[in-house]
Amino acid sequence: MKGIVFTEFLDMVENEFSYEVADKIIEENSLASNGAYTSVGNYDNAEMIMLITSLSKHVNTPAEQLAAHYGKYLLNRFFILFPHFFTSVSTTFDFLDTIDRHVHVEVKKLYSDAELPSFETKRISERKMQMFYRSGNPFACLAGGLIEGACEKFNEKITIKKDISADHMSATFTLTKED
Ligand code: HEM
């Protein structure tokens, strides 16, 4: 998993919890990286799972909820770091349609060692769309949070039904636009 996902995660922990908690979750796991992440480096996915699991223990919040919360945070960071992906579209559905066929394709050009999930989208109607997540990694809750973050960014009231597989490596998200 790319270092940017780790560096942003630790920044969130420092900002929203504390520097001490960030330090603790690094210290109590025997991480091959020692927690010294650089945004362009590549690290074992298992380290992200260890960090979230430790955070969950310290802040007494389920890991799945923290992963989703991080997804929302990360979407806001992507908006700042990669604004051009957001300027060519004006709705959540149009943005989500671009992830698999454009955004992650560009990410792969930028970081050739990135391991990206596949995201098929299906328009059911003008107000309803489905997104199918499939990955070699168990990050479906993170994906759900990224989707929620996108709905907020485009300022649309959208209900998201999340059907996540037990191994968290696949999910179906059904989005319904309210008004
Ligand atoms: C501007 C928007 C976005 C950018 C720049 C971006 C970029 C990235 C990058 C750099 C990674 C790390 C790849 C690796 O670890 O090797 C990643 C992973 C991921 N992205 Fe995106 N992404 C964006 C939007 C989204 C959105 C909206 C979703 C959800 C619909 C999403 C879902 C994911 C997931 C779930 C992963 C973790 C890897 C996995 O599950 O296999 N991304 N993305």
mmCIF file of N, CA and C in Angstrom, residues 9 37 49 51 53 60 62 79 82 87 106 108 110:
data_model
loop_
_atom_site.group_PDB
_atom_site.id
_atom_site.type_symbol
_atom_site.label_atom_id
_atom_site.label_comp_id
_atom_site.label_asym_id
_atom_site.label_seq_id
_atom_site.Cartn_x
_atom_site.Cartn_y
_atom_site.Cartn_z
ATOM 1 N N PHE A 9 -3.011 8.899 7.154
ATOM 2 C CA PHE A 9 -3.679 8.269 8.302
ATOM 3 C C PHE A 9 -3.064 8.769 9.613
ATOM 4 N N TYR A 37 7.121 6.288 7.429
ATOM 5 C CA TYR A 37 6.565 6.221 6.078
ATOM 6 C C TYR A 37 6.905 7.465 5.255
ATOM 7 N N ILE A 49 -3.664 -2.374 8.690
ATOM 8 C CA ILE A 49 -4.664 -3.080 9.503
ATOM 9 C C ILE A 49 -4.239 -3.064 10.976
ATOM 10 N N LEU A 51 -2.392 -0.782 12.475
ATOM 11 C CA LEU A 51 -2.544 0.584 13.004
ATOM 12 C C LEU A 51 -4.013 0.881 13.334
ATOM 13 N N THR A 53 -6.346 -1.330 13.976
ATOM 14 C CA THR A 53 -6.764 -2.185 15.090
ATOM 15 C C THR A 53 -6.298 -1.590 16.421
ATOM 16 N N ASN A 60 -11.448 3.270 21.708
ATOM 17 C CA ASN A 60 -12.692 2.593 22.014
ATOM 18 C C ASN A 60 -13.772 2.785 20.949
ATOM 19 N N PRO A 62 -15.105 1.003 17.094
ATOM 20 C CA PRO A 62 -14.883 -0.140 16.196
ATOM 21 C C PRO A 62 -13.972 0.216 15.008
ATOM 22 N N PHE A 79 -8.927 15.958 -2.379
ATOM 23 C CA PHE A 79 -9.468 17.178 -3.000
ATOM 24 C C PHE A 79 -8.413 18.292 -2.989
ATOM 25 N N PHE A 82 -5.119 16.685 -5.154
ATOM 26 C CA PHE A 82 -5.348 16.385 -6.577
ATOM 27 C C PHE A 82 -6.627 17.099 -7.052
ATOM 28 N N THR A 87 -12.512 18.924 -10.797
ATOM 29 C CA THR A 87 -12.998 20.101 -11.503
ATOM 30 C C THR A 87 -13.717 19.756 -12.810
ATOM 31 N N GLU A 106 -4.773 7.201 -13.609
ATOM 32 C CA GLU A 106 -3.736 8.239 -13.480
ATOM 33 C C GLU A 106 -2.848 7.977 -12.266
ATOM 34 N N LYS A 108 -2.080 5.117 -11.095
ATOM 35 C CA LYS A 108 -1.183 4.014 -11.483
ATOM 36 C C LYS A 108 -0.006 4.533 -12.329
ATOM 37 N N LEU A 110 1.245 7.502 -11.954
ATOM 38 C CA LEU A 110 2.061 8.259 -11.014
ATOM 39 C C LEU A 110 2.882 7.324 -10.115
#
